[in-house]
Amino acid sequence: MKLNLKRIKAERIANGLTQVDVAEALKITRSSYALRENGHTNWTIDNLTSFCKLIGLGPDEIGIFFVDNPFEKTNKAG
């Protein structure tokens, strides 16, 4: 599984939030947030949980930000 960074950005924009708004809520700088949103820095579970709370998602809805990795090898028994 990997994070769908486009979905994170889309949800931020859909909720009328700027990168500054989210950064303040996560208690990080705007540049640190931008690095996360653009995939240059990893998200922590605390950051992602705080982001979900900020946009009104509960802990059981955090899965909307994850996608299966299409490059991951799967072991198919056949």
Backbone atoms as SQL, in Angstrom:
CREATE TABLE atoms (id INTEGER PRIMARY KEY, chain TEXT, resi INTEGER, resn TEXT, atom TEXT, x REAL, y REAL, z REAL);
INSERT INTO atoms VALUES
  (1, 'A', 1, 'MET', 'N', 0.837, -1.180, 0.000),
  (2, 'A', 1, 'MET', 'CA', 0.000, 0.000, 0.000),
  (3, 'A', 1, 'MET', 'C', 0.879, 1.239, 0.000),
  (4, 'A', 2, 'LYS', 'N', 0.398, 2.248, -0.662),
  (5, 'A', 2, 'LYS', 'CA', 1.100, 3.521, -0.633),
  (6, 'A', 2, 'LYS', 'C', 0.078, 4.640, -0.568),
  (7, 'A', 3, 'LEU', 'N', 0.546, 5.804, -0.131),
  (8, 'A', 3, 'LEU', 'CA', -0.342, 6.955, -0.014),
  (9, 'A', 3, 'LEU', 'C', -0.678, 7.518, -1.389),
  (10, 'A', 4, 'ASN', 'N', -1.929, 7.912, -1.549),
  (11, 'A', 4, 'ASN', 'CA', -2.379, 8.596, -2.751),
  (12, 'A', 4, 'ASN', 'C', -2.258, 10.094, -2.478),
  (13, 'A', 5, 'LEU', 'N', -1.128, 10.663, -2.845),
  (14, 'A', 5, 'LEU', 'CA', -0.844, 12.065, -2.549),
  (15, 'A', 5, 'LEU', 'C', -1.773, 13.005, -3.299),
  (16, 'A', 6, 'LYS', 'N', -2.209, 12.597, -4.475),
  (17, 'A', 6, 'LYS', 'CA', -3.154, 13.430, -5.227),
  (18, 'A', 6, 'LYS', 'C', -4.480, 13.530, -4.486),
  (19, 'A', 7, 'ARG', 'N', -4.887, 12.449, -3.835),
  (20, 'A', 7, 'ARG', 'CA', -6.130, 12.459, -3.067),
  (21, 'A', 7, 'ARG', 'C', -5.995, 13.369, -1.854),
  (22, 'A', 8, 'ILE', 'N', -4.841, 13.349, -1.206),
  (23, 'A', 8, 'ILE', 'CA', -4.607, 14.225, -0.057),
  (24, 'A', 8, 'ILE', 'C', -4.731, 15.683, -0.490),
  (25, 'A', 9, 'LYS', 'N', -4.075, 16.028, -1.597),
  (26, 'A', 9, 'LYS', 'CA', -4.141, 17.406, -2.086),
  (27, 'A', 9, 'LYS', 'C', -5.565, 17.765, -2.485),
  (28, 'A', 10, 'ALA', 'N', -6.248, 16.858, -3.164),
  (29, 'A', 10, 'ALA', 'CA', -7.618, 17.125, -3.595),
  (30, 'A', 10, 'ALA', 'C', -8.544, 17.345, -2.409),
  (31, 'A', 11, 'GLU', 'N', -8.389, 16.561, -1.360),
  (32, 'A', 11, 'GLU', 'CA', -9.219, 16.721, -0.168),
  (33, 'A', 11, 'GLU', 'C', -8.918, 18.048, 0.528),
  (34, 'A', 12, 'ARG', 'N', -7.646, 18.424, 0.554),
  (35, 'A', 12, 'ARG', 'CA', -7.272, 19.710, 1.156),
  (36, 'A', 12, 'ARG', 'C', -7.957, 20.854, 0.410),
  (37, 'A', 13, 'ILE', 'N', -7.866, 20.825, -0.901),
  (38, 'A', 13, 'ILE', 'CA', -8.458, 21.882, -1.719),
  (39, 'A', 13, 'ILE', 'C', -9.979, 21.859, -1.618),
  (40, 'A', 14, 'ALA', 'N', -10.566, 20.667, -1.661),
  (41, 'A', 14, 'ALA', 'CA', -12.025, 20.541, -1.571),
  (42, 'A', 14, 'ALA', 'C', -12.567, 21.083, -0.259),
  (43, 'A', 15, 'ASN', 'N', -11.737, 21.050, 0.777),
  (44, 'A', 15, 'ASN', 'CA', -12.146, 21.565, 2.081),
  (45, 'A', 15, 'ASN', 'C', -11.768, 23.024, 2.273),
  (46, 'A', 16, 'GLY', 'N', -11.300, 23.664, 1.202),
  (47, 'A', 16, 'GLY', 'CA', -10.979, 25.085, 1.252),
  (48, 'A', 16, 'GLY', 'C', -9.776, 25.426, 2.101),
  (49, 'A', 17, 'LEU', 'N', -8.855, 24.499, 2.219),
  (50, 'A', 17, 'LEU', 'CA', -7.680, 24.700, 3.063),
  (51, 'A', 17, 'LEU', 'C', -6.439, 24.977, 2.224),
  (52, 'A', 18, 'THR', 'N', -5.607, 25.870, 2.716),
  (53, 'A', 18, 'THR', 'CA', -4.319, 26.126, 2.078),
  (54, 'A', 18, 'THR', 'C', -3.271, 25.228, 2.730),
  (55, 'A', 19, 'GLN', 'N', -2.098, 25.182, 2.124),
  (56, 'A', 19, 'GLN', 'CA', -1.011, 24.441, 2.747),
  (57, 'A', 19, 'GLN', 'C', -0.654, 25.044, 4.099),
  (58, 'A', 20, 'VAL', 'N', -0.772, 26.343, 4.216),
  (59, 'A', 20, 'VAL', 'CA', -0.492, 27.015, 5.491),
  (60, 'A', 20, 'VAL', 'C', -1.484, 26.554, 6.557),
  (61, 'A', 21, 'ASP', 'N', -2.774, 26.467, 6.189),
  (62, 'A', 21, 'ASP', 'CA', -3.800, 26.017, 7.139),
  (63, 'A', 21, 'ASP', 'C', -3.477, 24.626, 7.672),
  (64, 'A', 22, 'VAL', 'N', -3.130, 23.733, 6.768),
  (65, 'A', 22, 'VAL', 'CA', -2.847, 22.354, 7.174),
  (66, 'A', 22, 'VAL', 'C', -1.565, 22.302, 7.993),
  (67, 'A', 23, 'ALA', 'N', -0.552, 23.016, 7.550),
  (68, 'A', 23, 'ALA', 'CA', 0.717, 23.022, 8.284),
  (69, 'A', 23, 'ALA', 'C', 0.527, 23.493, 9.721),
  (70, 'A', 24, 'GLU', 'N', -0.261, 24.542, 9.902),
  (71, 'A', 24, 'GLU', 'CA', -0.519, 25.038, 11.253),
  (72, 'A', 24, 'GLU', 'C', -1.225, 23.987, 12.099),
  (73, 'A', 25, 'ALA', 'N', -2.189, 23.285, 11.500),
  (74, 'A', 25, 'ALA', 'CA', -2.915, 22.237, 12.233),
  (75, 'A', 25, 'ALA', 'C', -1.988, 21.075, 12.604),
  (76, 'A', 26, 'LEU', 'N', -1.021, 20.786, 11.737),
  (77, 'A', 26, 'LEU', 'CA', -0.091, 19.684, 11.994),
  (78, 'A', 26, 'LEU', 'C', 1.104, 20.124, 12.838),
  (79, 'A', 27, 'LYS', 'N', 1.171, 21.436, 13.105),
  (80, 'A', 27, 'LYS', 'CA', 2.271, 22.017, 13.885),
  (81, 'A', 27, 'LYS', 'C', 3.625, 21.801, 13.205),
  (82, 'A', 28, 'ILE', 'N', 3.627, 22.023, 11.885),
  (83, 'A', 28, 'ILE', 'CA', 4.852, 21.971, 11.099),
  (84, 'A', 28, 'ILE', 'C', 4.875, 23.220, 10.209),
  (85, 'A', 29, 'THR', 'N', 5.976, 23.455, 9.542),
  (86, 'A', 29, 'THR', 'CA', 6.056, 24.608, 8.655),
  (87, 'A', 29, 'THR', 'C', 5.333, 24.311, 7.340),
  (88, 'A', 30, 'ARG', 'N', 5.003, 25.364, 6.610),
  (89, 'A', 30, 'ARG', 'CA', 4.346, 25.174, 5.322),
  (90, 'A', 30, 'ARG', 'C', 5.258, 24.413, 4.366),
  (91, 'A', 31, 'SER', 'N', 6.541, 24.725, 4.407),
  (92, 'A', 31, 'SER', 'CA', 7.459, 24.026, 3.508),
  (93, 'A', 31, 'SER', 'C', 7.565, 22.541, 3.859),
  (94, 'A', 32, 'SER', 'N', 7.520, 22.207, 5.138),
  (95, 'A', 32, 'SER', 'CA', 7.526, 20.798, 5.542),
  (96, 'A', 32, 'SER', 'C', 6.266, 20.095, 5.056),
  (97, 'A', 33, 'TYR', 'N', 5.126, 20.799, 5.144),
  (98, 'A', 33, 'TYR', 'CA', 3.893, 20.207, 4.640),
  (99, 'A', 33, 'TYR', 'C', 3.963, 20.010, 3.126),
  (100, 'A', 34, 'ALA', 'N', 4.467, 21.008, 2.420),
  (101, 'A', 34, 'ALA', 'CA', 4.570, 20.912, 0.958),
  (102, 'A', 34, 'ALA', 'C', 5.438, 19.722, 0.560),
  (103, 'A', 35, 'LEU', 'N', 6.508, 19.475, 1.292),
  (104, 'A', 35, 'LEU', 'CA', 7.356, 18.319, 1.006),
  (105, 'A', 35, 'LEU', 'C', 6.578, 17.014, 1.177),
  (106, 'A', 36, 'ARG', 'N', 5.720, 16.942, 2.175),
  (107, 'A', 36, 'ARG', 'CA', 4.902, 15.742, 2.376),
  (108, 'A', 36, 'ARG', 'C', 3.876, 15.599, 1.253),
  (109, 'A', 37, 'GLU', 'N', 3.184, 16.680, 0.964),
  (110, 'A', 37, 'GLU', 'CA', 2.121, 16.628, -0.041),
  (111, 'A', 37, 'GLU', 'C', 2.674, 16.267, -1.424),
  (112, 'A', 38, 'ASN', 'N', 3.909, 16.630, -1.681),
  (113, 'A', 38, 'ASN', 'CA', 4.519, 16.348, -2.980),
  (114, 'A', 38, 'ASN', 'C', 5.365, 15.075, -2.989),
  (115, 'A', 39, 'GLY', 'N', 5.354, 14.336, -1.880),
  (116, 'A', 39, 'GLY', 'CA', 6.022, 13.046, -1.837),
  (117, 'A', 39, 'GLY', 'C', 7.515, 13.076, -1.600),
  (118, 'A', 40, 'HIS', 'N', 8.059, 14.201, -1.171),
  (119, 'A', 40, 'HIS', 'CA', 9.495, 14.301, -0.928),
  (120, 'A', 40, 'HIS', 'C', 9.865, 13.941, 0.513),
  (121, 'A', 41, 'THR', 'N', 8.875, 13.917, 1.384),
  (122, 'A', 41, 'THR', 'CA', 9.053, 13.540, 2.779),
  (123, 'A', 41, 'THR', 'C', 7.910, 12.604, 3.145),
  (124, 'A', 42, 'ASN', 'N', 8.201, 11.593, 3.936),
  (125, 'A', 42, 'ASN', 'CA', 7.170, 10.640, 4.340),
  (126, 'A', 42, 'ASN', 'C', 6.200, 11.237, 5.352),
  (127, 'A', 43, 'TRP', 'N', 4.965, 10.815, 5.250),
  (128, 'A', 43, 'TRP', 'CA', 3.938, 11.180, 6.223),
  (129, 'A', 43, 'TRP', 'C', 4.104, 10.287, 7.441),
  (130, 'A', 44, 'THR', 'N', 3.904, 10.846, 8.620),
  (131, 'A', 44, 'THR', 'CA', 3.829, 10.013, 9.820),
  (132, 'A', 44, 'THR', 'C', 2.363, 9.676, 10.045),
  (133, 'A', 45, 'ILE', 'N', 2.111, 8.662, 10.819),
  (134, 'A', 45, 'ILE', 'CA', 0.723, 8.305, 11.122),
  (135, 'A', 45, 'ILE', 'C', 0.055, 9.437, 11.903),
  (136, 'A', 46, 'ASP', 'N', 0.821, 10.126, 12.737),
  (137, 'A', 46, 'ASP', 'CA', 0.271, 11.258, 13.481),
  (138, 'A', 46, 'ASP', 'C', -0.143, 12.388, 12.543),
  (139, 'A', 47, 'ASN', 'N', 0.703, 12.676, 11.533),
  (140, 'A', 47, 'ASN', 'CA', 0.367, 13.711, 10.555),
  (141, 'A', 47, 'ASN', 'C', -0.896, 13.344, 9.790),
  (142, 'A', 48, 'LEU', 'N', -0.970, 12.111, 9.337),
  (143, 'A', 48, 'LEU', 'CA', -2.125, 11.685, 8.550),
  (144, 'A', 48, 'LEU', 'C', -3.392, 11.667, 9.394),
  (145, 'A', 49, 'THR', 'N', -3.288, 11.225, 10.630),
  (146, 'A', 49, 'THR', 'CA', -4.439, 11.229, 11.524),
  (147, 'A', 49, 'THR', 'C', -4.922, 12.647, 11.795),
  (148, 'A', 50, 'SER', 'N', -3.997, 13.554, 12.034),
  (149, 'A', 50, 'SER', 'CA', -4.357, 14.957, 12.262),
  (150, 'A', 50, 'SER', 'C', -4.993, 15.572, 11.017),
  (151, 'A', 51, 'PHE', 'N', -4.473, 15.234, 9.845),
  (152, 'A', 51, 'PHE', 'CA', -5.041, 15.726, 8.597),
  (153, 'A', 51, 'PHE', 'C', -6.485, 15.242, 8.457),
  (154, 'A', 52, 'CYS', 'N', -6.719, 13.977, 8.749),
  (155, 'A', 52, 'CYS', 'CA', -8.076, 13.424, 8.657),
  (156, 'A', 52, 'CYS', 'C', -9.027, 14.150, 9.606),
  (157, 'A', 53, 'LYS', 'N', -8.594, 14.387, 10.823),
  (158, 'A', 53, 'LYS', 'CA', -9.429, 15.123, 11.782),
  (159, 'A', 53, 'LYS', 'C', -9.742, 16.511, 11.261),
  (160, 'A', 54, 'LEU', 'N', -8.740, 17.159, 10.678),
  (161, 'A', 54, 'LEU', 'CA', -8.902, 18.515, 10.161),
  (162, 'A', 54, 'LEU', 'C', -9.976, 18.585, 9.078),
  (163, 'A', 55, 'ILE', 'N', -10.034, 17.563, 8.228),
  (164, 'A', 55, 'ILE', 'CA', -11.021, 17.588, 7.140),
  (165, 'A', 55, 'ILE', 'C', -12.301, 16.839, 7.490),
  (166, 'A', 56, 'GLY', 'N', -12.391, 16.398, 8.731),
  (167, 'A', 56, 'GLY', 'CA', -13.633, 15.797, 9.202),
  (168, 'A', 56, 'GLY', 'C', -13.799, 14.314, 8.946),
  (169, 'A', 57, 'LEU', 'N', -12.690, 13.608, 8.778),
  (170, 'A', 57, 'LEU', 'CA', -12.760, 12.159, 8.586),
  (171, 'A', 57, 'LEU', 'C', -12.411, 11.448, 9.883),
  (172, 'A', 58, 'GLY', 'N', -13.112, 10.365, 10.150),
  (173, 'A', 58, 'GLY', 'CA', -12.833, 9.568, 11.334),
  (174, 'A', 58, 'GLY', 'C', -11.724, 8.572, 11.075),
  (175, 'A', 59, 'PRO', 'N', -11.239, 7.924, 12.132),
  (176, 'A', 59, 'PRO', 'CA', -10.136, 6.964, 12.000),
  (177, 'A', 59, 'PRO', 'C', -10.459, 5.802, 11.055),
  (178, 'A', 60, 'ASP', 'N', -11.722, 5.439, 10.956),
  (179, 'A', 60, 'ASP', 'CA', -12.087, 4.326, 10.076),
  (180, 'A', 60, 'ASP', 'C', -12.130, 4.730, 8.604),
  (181, 'A', 61, 'GLU', 'N', -11.965, 6.016, 8.323),
  (182, 'A', 61, 'GLU', 'CA', -12.011, 6.503, 6.938),
  (183, 'A', 61, 'GLU', 'C', -10.631, 6.834, 6.378),
  (184, 'A', 62, 'ILE', 'N', -9.580, 6.593, 7.146),
  (185, 'A', 62, 'ILE', 'CA', -8.221, 6.935, 6.723),
  (186, 'A', 62, 'ILE', 'C', -7.810, 6.149, 5.477),
  (187, 'A', 63, 'GLY', 'N', -8.444, 5.023, 5.248),
  (188, 'A', 63, 'GLY', 'CA', -8.116, 4.163, 4.115),
  (189, 'A', 63, 'GLY', 'C', -8.328, 4.804, 2.753),
  (190, 'A', 64, 'ILE', 'N', -9.105, 5.889, 2.677),
  (191, 'A', 64, 'ILE', 'CA', -9.328, 6.526, 1.375),
  (192, 'A', 64, 'ILE', 'C', -8.044, 7.105, 0.805),
  (193, 'A', 65, 'PHE', 'N', -7.023, 7.261, 1.639),
  (194, 'A', 65, 'PHE', 'CA', -5.765, 7.842, 1.188),
  (195, 'A', 65, 'PHE', 'C', -4.725, 6.809, 0.778),
  (196, 'A', 66, 'PHE', 'N', -5.100, 5.546, 0.777),
  (197, 'A', 66, 'PHE', 'CA', -4.158, 4.497, 0.411),
  (198, 'A', 66, 'PHE', 'C', -4.597, 3.799, -0.870),
  (199, 'A', 67, 'VAL', 'N', -3.620, 3.439, -1.673),
  (200, 'A', 67, 'VAL', 'CA', -3.869, 2.681, -2.898),
  (201, 'A', 67, 'VAL', 'C', -2.941, 1.485, -2.904),
  (202, 'A', 68, 'ASP', 'N', -3.361, 0.465, -3.589),
  (203, 'A', 68, 'ASP', 'CA', -2.484, -0.695, -3.761),
  (204, 'A', 68, 'ASP', 'C', -1.343, -0.296, -4.679),
  (205, 'A', 69, 'ASN', 'N', -0.176, -0.788, -4.406),
  (206, 'A', 69, 'ASN', 'CA', 0.988, -0.508, -5.230),
  (207, 'A', 69, 'ASN', 'C', 0.961, -1.428, -6.449),
  (208, 'A', 70, 'PRO', 'N', 0.763, -0.891, -7.658),
  (209, 'A', 70, 'PRO', 'CA', 0.667, -1.751, -8.836),
  (210, 'A', 70, 'PRO', 'C', 1.981, -2.440, -9.198),
  (211, 'A', 71, 'PHE', 'N', 3.095, -1.973, -8.634),
  (212, 'A', 71, 'PHE', 'CA', 4.384, -2.567, -8.929),
  (213, 'A', 71, 'PHE', 'C', 4.782, -3.641, -7.926),
  (214, 'A', 72, 'GLU', 'N', 3.971, -3.800, -6.895),
  (215, 'A', 72, 'GLU', 'CA', 4.272, -4.798, -5.874),
  (216, 'A', 72, 'GLU', 'C', 4.001, -6.193, -6.434),
  (217, 'A', 73, 'LYS', 'N', 4.945, -7.084, -6.246),
  (218, 'A', 73, 'LYS', 'CA', 4.775, -8.452, -6.736),
  (219, 'A', 73, 'LYS', 'C', 3.785, -9.187, -5.847),
  (220, 'A', 74, 'THR', 'N', 2.919, -9.939, -6.471),
  (221, 'A', 74, 'THR', 'CA', 1.981, -10.757, -5.700),
  (222, 'A', 74, 'THR', 'C', 2.270, -12.206, -5.999),
  (223, 'A', 75, 'ASN', 'N', 2.046, -13.018, -5.015),
  (224, 'A', 75, 'ASN', 'CA', 2.273, -14.457, -5.161),
  (225, 'A', 75, 'ASN', 'C', 0.920, -15.112, -5.424),
  (226, 'A', 76, 'LYS', 'N', 0.653, -15.400, -6.679),
  (227, 'A', 76, 'LYS', 'CA', -0.632, -16.010, -7.040),
  (228, 'A', 76, 'LYS', 'C', -0.438, -17.514, -7.179),
  (229, 'A', 77, 'ALA', 'N', -1.141, -18.228, -6.341),
  (230, 'A', 77, 'ALA', 'CA', -1.087, -19.685, -6.430),
  (231, 'A', 77, 'ALA', 'C', -1.944, -20.130, -7.608),
  (232, 'A', 78, 'GLY', 'N', -1.483, -21.049, -8.371),
  (233, 'A', 78, 'GLY', 'CA', -2.261, -21.398, -9.541),
  (234, 'A', 78, 'GLY', 'C', -2.186, -22.756, -9.943);
